[in-house]
Every structure is written in structure tokens, then in C-alpha cells.
Coordinates of C-alpha atoms in Angstrom, one line a residue:
M1 CA -2.3 18.7 -6.4
K2 CA 1.1 17.8 -6.3
N3 CA 2.4 14.2 -7.8
F4 CA 3.7 12.1 -4.9
T5 CA 6.3 9.3 -4.7
L6 CA 6.6 7.7 -1.7
I7 CA 8.9 4.4 -0.9
G8 CA 8.3 2.6 2.3
A9 CA 7.2 -0.6 3.2
L10 CA 5.2 -3.5 1.7
F11 CA 3.8 -6.6 2.8
C12 CA 4.5 -9.6 1.0
T13 CA 3.7 -13.3 1.5
L14 CA 6.4 -15.8 2.6
A15 CA 6.1 -19.3 1.3
T16 CA 5.5 -22.0 3.4
V17 CA 7.5 -24.7 1.2
F18 CA 10.4 -26.1 3.3
S19 CA 9.3 -23.7 6.0
Q20 CA 11.4 -21.2 4.4
S21 CA 10.9 -17.5 4.9
R22 CA 13.5 -15.9 3.1
I23 CA 15.6 -16.5 -0.1
S24 CA 19.1 -16.9 1.8
E25 CA 17.7 -19.9 3.8
L26 CA 17.5 -22.3 0.5
G27 CA 21.4 -22.2 0.5
I28 CA 21.8 -21.2 -3.2
N29 CA 24.1 -18.1 -3.1
A30 CA 25.1 -17.5 -6.8
P31 CA 27.5 -14.8 -7.6
I32 CA 25.9 -11.3 -7.7
I33 CA 25.3 -10.1 -11.3
F34 CA 25.1 -6.4 -11.6
S35 CA 23.3 -5.0 -14.5
A36 CA 23.5 -1.6 -16.2
T37 CA 20.1 0.2 -15.3
S38 CA 19.0 3.8 -15.2
Q39 CA 18.1 4.9 -11.8
Q40 CA 14.6 5.8 -10.8
N41 CA 13.4 9.6 -11.8
L42 CA 11.4 10.5 -9.0
A43 CA 9.0 13.3 -8.4
P44 CA 9.7 16.5 -6.3
C45 CA 7.4 15.0 -3.4
S46 CA 9.0 11.7 -3.1
E47 CA 10.8 9.3 -0.6
E48 CA 12.6 6.3 -1.5
N49 CA 14.4 3.1 0.3
P50 CA 16.6 2.4 -2.5
N51 CA 17.8 -0.8 -4.1
D52 CA 21.5 -0.8 -3.8
G53 CA 22.4 -3.5 -6.3
T54 CA 23.5 -6.1 -3.7
Y55 CA 20.2 -7.8 -3.6
E56 CA 21.1 -9.3 0.0
E57 CA 18.1 -11.0 0.9
G58 CA 14.6 -11.8 -0.1
F59 CA 11.4 -12.6 1.4
N60 CA 9.1 -15.0 0.0
C61 CA 5.8 -13.3 -1.6
S62 CA 4.5 -16.1 -3.5
S63 CA 0.8 -16.7 -4.1
S64 CA 1.2 -20.3 -2.5
S65 CA 2.2 -18.7 0.8
S66 CA 0.6 -18.7 4.3
I67 CA 3.1 -17.1 6.0
L68 CA 3.1 -12.9 5.6
A69 CA 5.6 -10.5 5.7
A70 CA 4.9 -6.6 5.7
N71 CA 6.5 -3.1 5.7
D72 CA 4.7 0.1 6.4
L73 CA 3.4 2.8 4.3
I74 CA 3.4 6.5 6.0
V75 CA 1.1 9.3 5.1
A76 CA 2.4 12.7 6.3
A77 CA 0.6 14.8 8.8
D78 CA -2.2 16.9 7.4
E79 CA -2.1 15.0 4.2
I80 CA -4.2 12.6 2.0
F81 CA -2.1 10.2 -0.2
T82 CA -3.8 8.3 -3.3
L83 CA -1.9 5.2 -4.2
N84 CA -2.0 4.6 -8.2
Q85 CA 1.4 2.8 -8.8
I86 CA 3.8 0.4 -7.3
T87 CA 7.4 -0.2 -8.5
A88 CA 9.0 -3.5 -6.9
S89 CA 12.1 -5.6 -7.2
I90 CA 11.1 -9.2 -7.0
F91 CA 13.4 -12.3 -7.1
A92 CA 12.0 -15.0 -9.6
N93 CA 13.1 -17.1 -12.5
N94 CA 9.8 -17.0 -14.6
G95 CA 8.5 -13.5 -14.5
I96 CA 5.6 -12.2 -12.6
T97 CA 2.0 -12.9 -14.4
D98 CA 0.1 -11.2 -11.9
V99 CA -0.1 -9.9 -8.2
E100 CA -2.8 -9.4 -5.6
V101 CA -2.3 -6.1 -3.6
R102 CA -4.0 -5.9 -0.3
Y103 CA -4.0 -2.9 2.1
Y104 CA -4.2 -2.8 6.0
D105 CA -4.5 -0.2 9.0
D106 CA -2.2 -0.2 11.7
A107 CA -2.2 -1.9 14.9
S108 CA 0.5 -0.5 17.4
G109 CA 3.1 -1.0 14.9
L110 CA 2.0 -4.1 13.2
P111 CA -0.3 -4.7 10.6
G112 CA -4.0 -4.8 11.6
S113 CA -7.1 -5.2 9.6
I114 CA -7.6 -5.3 5.6
I115 CA -9.0 -2.1 4.4
G116 CA -8.9 -2.7 0.5
T117 CA -7.7 -5.5 -1.9
E118 CA -7.1 -5.2 -5.6
V119 CA -7.0 -8.5 -7.4
G120 CA -5.3 -9.9 -10.8
V121 CA -3.0 -7.0 -11.4
V122 CA -0.7 -7.6 -14.2
P123 CA 2.5 -5.8 -14.3
T124 CA 2.5 -2.9 -16.9
S125 CA 6.2 -3.7 -17.3
Q126 CA 9.0 -5.9 -15.8
T127 CA 12.6 -5.8 -16.7
V128 CA 15.5 -8.3 -15.2
I129 CA 17.8 -5.8 -13.5
G130 CA 20.3 -8.5 -11.8
A131 CA 20.5 -11.7 -10.1
N132 CA 21.5 -13.5 -6.7
F133 CA 21.2 -16.6 -5.0
G134 CA 20.5 -18.3 -8.6
Y135 CA 17.4 -16.3 -9.3
D136 CA 16.7 -13.1 -11.4
V137 CA 15.7 -9.9 -9.9
N138 CA 12.7 -8.5 -11.7
E139 CA 11.8 -5.2 -11.4
I140 CA 7.9 -4.6 -12.0
I141 CA 5.7 -1.8 -12.1
L142 CA 1.8 -2.2 -11.1
D143 CA -0.6 0.4 -12.1
L144 CA -3.3 0.1 -9.8
A145 CA -6.8 1.7 -9.3
P146 CA -6.4 4.8 -7.1
F147 CA -6.3 4.1 -3.5
V148 CA -6.9 6.8 -0.9
F149 CA -4.8 6.4 2.5
N150 CA -6.4 9.4 4.7
G151 CA -4.0 10.8 7.0
Q152 CA -4.6 13.1 10.2
S153 CA -4.3 16.4 11.8
G154 CA -0.5 17.1 13.5
S155 CA 1.1 13.5 13.2
E156 CA 2.0 10.9 10.5
T157 CA -0.5 8.0 9.8
K158 CA 0.7 4.5 9.2
Y159 CA -0.7 1.7 6.7
W160 CA 0.5 -1.5 5.6
V161 CA 0.5 -2.9 2.0
E162 CA 0.8 -6.7 1.0
L163 CA 1.6 -8.0 -2.5
I164 CA 1.0 -11.7 -3.4
A165 CA 2.7 -12.6 -6.5
T166 CA 2.5 -15.1 -9.1
D167 CA 5.5 -16.4 -11.5
G168 CA 5.0 -18.0 -14.9
N169 CA 5.4 -21.4 -13.7
V170 CA 3.2 -20.8 -10.4
T171 CA 6.3 -22.0 -8.2
P172 CA 6.5 -20.9 -4.4
N173 CA 10.0 -19.4 -5.4
V174 CA 9.3 -15.6 -5.6
F175 CA 10.8 -13.4 -3.2
W176 CA 10.6 -9.4 -2.3
V177 CA 14.0 -7.8 -2.2
A178 CA 15.0 -6.7 1.1
T179 CA 18.1 -4.5 2.1
S180 CA 20.1 -3.5 5.2
S181 CA 21.6 -0.5 3.7
S182 CA 18.6 1.7 4.3
A183 CA 15.3 1.7 6.0
N184 CA 12.0 3.7 5.8
G185 CA 9.6 3.4 8.7
E186 CA 8.9 0.0 10.5
A187 CA 11.2 -2.9 9.9
I188 CA 9.5 -6.0 8.0
A189 CA 6.7 -7.6 9.9
Q190 CA 6.2 -11.1 9.7
F191 CA 3.1 -13.3 10.2
N192 CA 3.6 -16.9 11.6
G193 CA 0.7 -17.5 14.0
S194 CA 0.9 -13.5 15.0
W195 CA 2.5 -10.7 14.0
S196 CA 6.3 -9.8 14.9
K197 CA 9.3 -8.1 13.6
P198 CA 12.0 -11.0 13.4
S199 CA 14.5 -9.0 11.2
P200 CA 14.8 -5.3 12.6
N201 CA 17.8 -4.6 10.2
L202 CA 15.8 -5.4 6.9
D203 CA 13.4 -3.3 5.0
G204 CA 11.6 -3.9 1.5
V205 CA 13.0 -2.2 -1.6
Y206 CA 10.3 -0.6 -3.8
I207 CA 8.6 2.9 -4.6
W208 CA 5.0 4.1 -4.1
S209 CA 3.5 6.5 -6.5
G210 CA 0.5 8.6 -6.5
D211 CA -0.9 12.0 -5.4
C212 CA -0.9 13.9 -2.0
D213 CA -3.7 16.2 -1.2
I214 CA -4.0 18.7 1.7
L215 CA -6.3 17.1 4.3
L216 CA -9.1 19.7 4.9
N217 CA -11.4 20.9 7.6
T218 CA -10.0 18.1 9.8
N219 CA -9.0 17.6 13.4
E220 CA -7.8 15.2 15.9
F221 CA -11.3 13.8 16.6
T222 CA -12.4 13.1 12.9
S223 CA -9.4 11.8 11.7
N224 CA -9.5 9.2 14.5
K225 CA -13.0 8.4 14.9
V226 CA -14.6 8.6 11.3
T227 CA -14.4 5.7 9.2
V228 CA -15.2 5.7 5.4
F229 CA -15.4 2.6 3.2
P230 CA -15.1 1.2 0.7
N231 CA -12.7 3.7 -1.0
P232 CA -12.7 3.5 -3.9
V233 CA -16.5 2.8 -3.9
L234 CA -18.7 1.8 -6.5
D235 CA -22.1 2.4 -5.1
I236 CA -22.7 2.6 -1.6
L237 CA -20.8 4.4 0.7
T238 CA -20.5 3.5 4.6
V239 CA -19.6 6.3 7.1
Q240 CA -19.2 4.7 10.5
L241 CA -18.8 6.7 13.9
P242 CA -19.1 5.9 17.5
E243 CA -22.6 5.8 18.8
S244 CA -22.0 8.6 21.2
I245 CA -21.3 10.8 18.1
S246 CA -24.1 12.4 16.1
V247 CA -23.9 13.4 12.6
K248 CA -25.4 17.0 11.9
S249 CA -25.0 17.0 8.4
A250 CA -23.0 15.2 5.2
S251 CA -22.4 16.5 1.9
L252 CA -20.3 15.0 -1.1
Y253 CA -18.9 17.4 -3.7
D254 CA -17.2 17.1 -6.9
V255 CA -13.7 18.5 -7.6
L256 CA -15.3 21.8 -8.6
G257 CA -17.0 22.1 -5.4
K258 CA -20.6 21.3 -6.6
N259 CA -22.9 19.4 -4.3
T260 CA -23.7 16.0 -5.7
G261 CA -26.8 15.9 -3.7
A262 CA -26.0 12.5 -2.6
K263 CA -27.8 11.8 0.9
L264 CA -26.3 10.1 4.0
F265 CA -29.3 7.7 5.3
E266 CA -28.6 5.6 8.3
G267 CA -24.9 5.5 7.9
T268 CA -24.7 5.0 4.0
M269 CA -24.7 7.0 0.8
N270 CA -25.8 6.0 -2.4
T271 CA -23.2 6.9 -5.3
S272 CA -24.4 4.7 -8.0
N273 CA -25.6 7.5 -9.9
L274 CA -22.5 9.5 -10.1
V275 CA -19.7 9.5 -12.9
A276 CA -16.6 8.0 -12.0
G277 CA -13.8 10.4 -10.6
V278 CA -12.6 12.1 -7.5
Y279 CA -15.2 13.7 -4.9
F280 CA -14.7 15.1 -1.2
L281 CA -16.8 13.9 1.4
S282 CA -17.9 16.6 4.1
V283 CA -19.0 15.3 7.5
T284 CA -20.1 17.5 10.3
T285 CA -20.5 16.0 13.8
S286 CA -21.3 17.1 17.3
E287 CA -17.7 17.1 17.8
G288 CA -16.2 18.3 14.8
T289 CA -15.9 18.2 11.0
V290 CA -13.9 16.0 8.7
T291 CA -13.5 15.9 4.8
K292 CA -12.2 13.0 3.3
K293 CA -11.2 12.2 -0.4
I294 CA -13.3 9.7 -1.9
I295 CA -12.8 7.9 -5.4
K296 CA -15.8 6.6 -7.4
N297 CA -15.1 3.8 -9.8

């Protein structure tokens, strides 16, 4: 297993107050304040859409928002990515008290269905690194429960992540820093009745951190048609396949390769008697075999 740091794309909610979706639309353009901060020390397996220090734009990510903004997260071909930390730059004058994190699958280059959520994440740390538009820029670090993003054989897999942030005074004036100086994957996607990409030159500024593993015993069929949820799982794990495909066997192994003995019955597997940790689910079907990494909480 190697350490993996990926910076890509995030979801953040855009506030409806005064129908403003960007911080620049508020008309407050204070002089940029640069601060002396250390650069991110990224692990060898890393990718970054860097903060260039200009803080040129921000998309609202307040917890009072109903309009949404999103960027994508890419899992490399033949890999599994387990996210456990996010570093993000946020415009806000009162600090950030907590964040809700939502994970989505991809629907033709735009956010699709929710596949996971973590609520009430309190920043592990936050530091004011600069300012613009009359707002501090807060670099926050969120330590998360591990969440597994499964890749597929031979090609990248795209997901989307949303942050919904609450500031110290519970105001709608919380904005995710965006830049036109660099981009990673898709541009920010915005939801206003439907998903679109209104700002093709802007991408979010942040870092994803976690672990990436080799995708074991998988093929194009299994990566596309076998769905396992929830992951992380607390008790009941569900395995979904099309009705035309039959399951021949399913086994859940611990990290030492020992079969846990958990049985798949009518599409579900009871993991309540297992200790918390990392497991690997191997499912053999009439059309192929897939192994998926499972996190047990």
C-alpha cells in the first residue's frame, strides 16, 4: 500500500443569498493580502491543483446554500483510492466550525447520485493564509473516516465530492477558493435546477489525501456492474448486480488473507461481528470476478 495524495475537484454549495454564486459578485474587492506560509509537502504518489496565492475567485459553500458547485475526483486506472483527509482553502471571516462531506458518482461528466456522506466534521486545524474580497482565506484540514473510491481496469474512474461548511457566526458568506491558473480534470460544475459547467476556466483549490491500492482480480465487467454499499459499512453490506448475472461465490477476507466466513445471502452480507478494519470482498459471477476493498467501522 502506498501513501496517496490527490488534489482534484470538490463539490461545494453555493449560497442563495442575493442570488450570488461567487464571491466576486458581492462587489467587495479588497486588496490582496499575501502571507508567508509553508508549501504543502506532498507524498510521492500525489497530484495537486495548487493555490497560487491570488485567491481570485470563490464559490459559496455555506451550509445555508441550495445551489451547488462541484469538481471531480479521479481514481487512476487499476487502482482503489481510500480518502481520509481533505485540505481546502475557504473564504470566511469567522473560521469554520464544521463541514458536511458528500460523495457522488459521475453522470456523463457531471455529478450523479450520492454514494456516501459524513456529517459534522470539525476541522483538525485551520490557518488564515491570506485574504481577498474583504474575507480571510482559511486553510482547513479535515480528517475523515476512510471512504473507498473503487477504480476500474484500464481507465480512470471519476467521482465528485461536496463540502457544506458552517462558519463561526453561521452566515452565508463562506466561499471555496477557485483559480484559473491551473486545472485538474473537469471544471467546476454548478447545480441551479440542473447540473452544468458555467465557468470552464475555474477549478477548485485543495488537496485530497489517502491511500491507493492495486485493484485486484477485476475486469471491465466487474468494475462497471458490481455495486457494493455502504462503504464504509457498519453492519449490513449490500452487493448489487444486474438480474441477468448470477453470483457463483462471495468471500470476505481480512488483510492477512484469512476468510472471515461472512456469507452473502440474497444480496447482503452481515459484517456486524467483525472488528473494525480493512477487508477485501471477492465476488465471482457468471461473467467475471471482482475484488473490492471494504472498510468496516
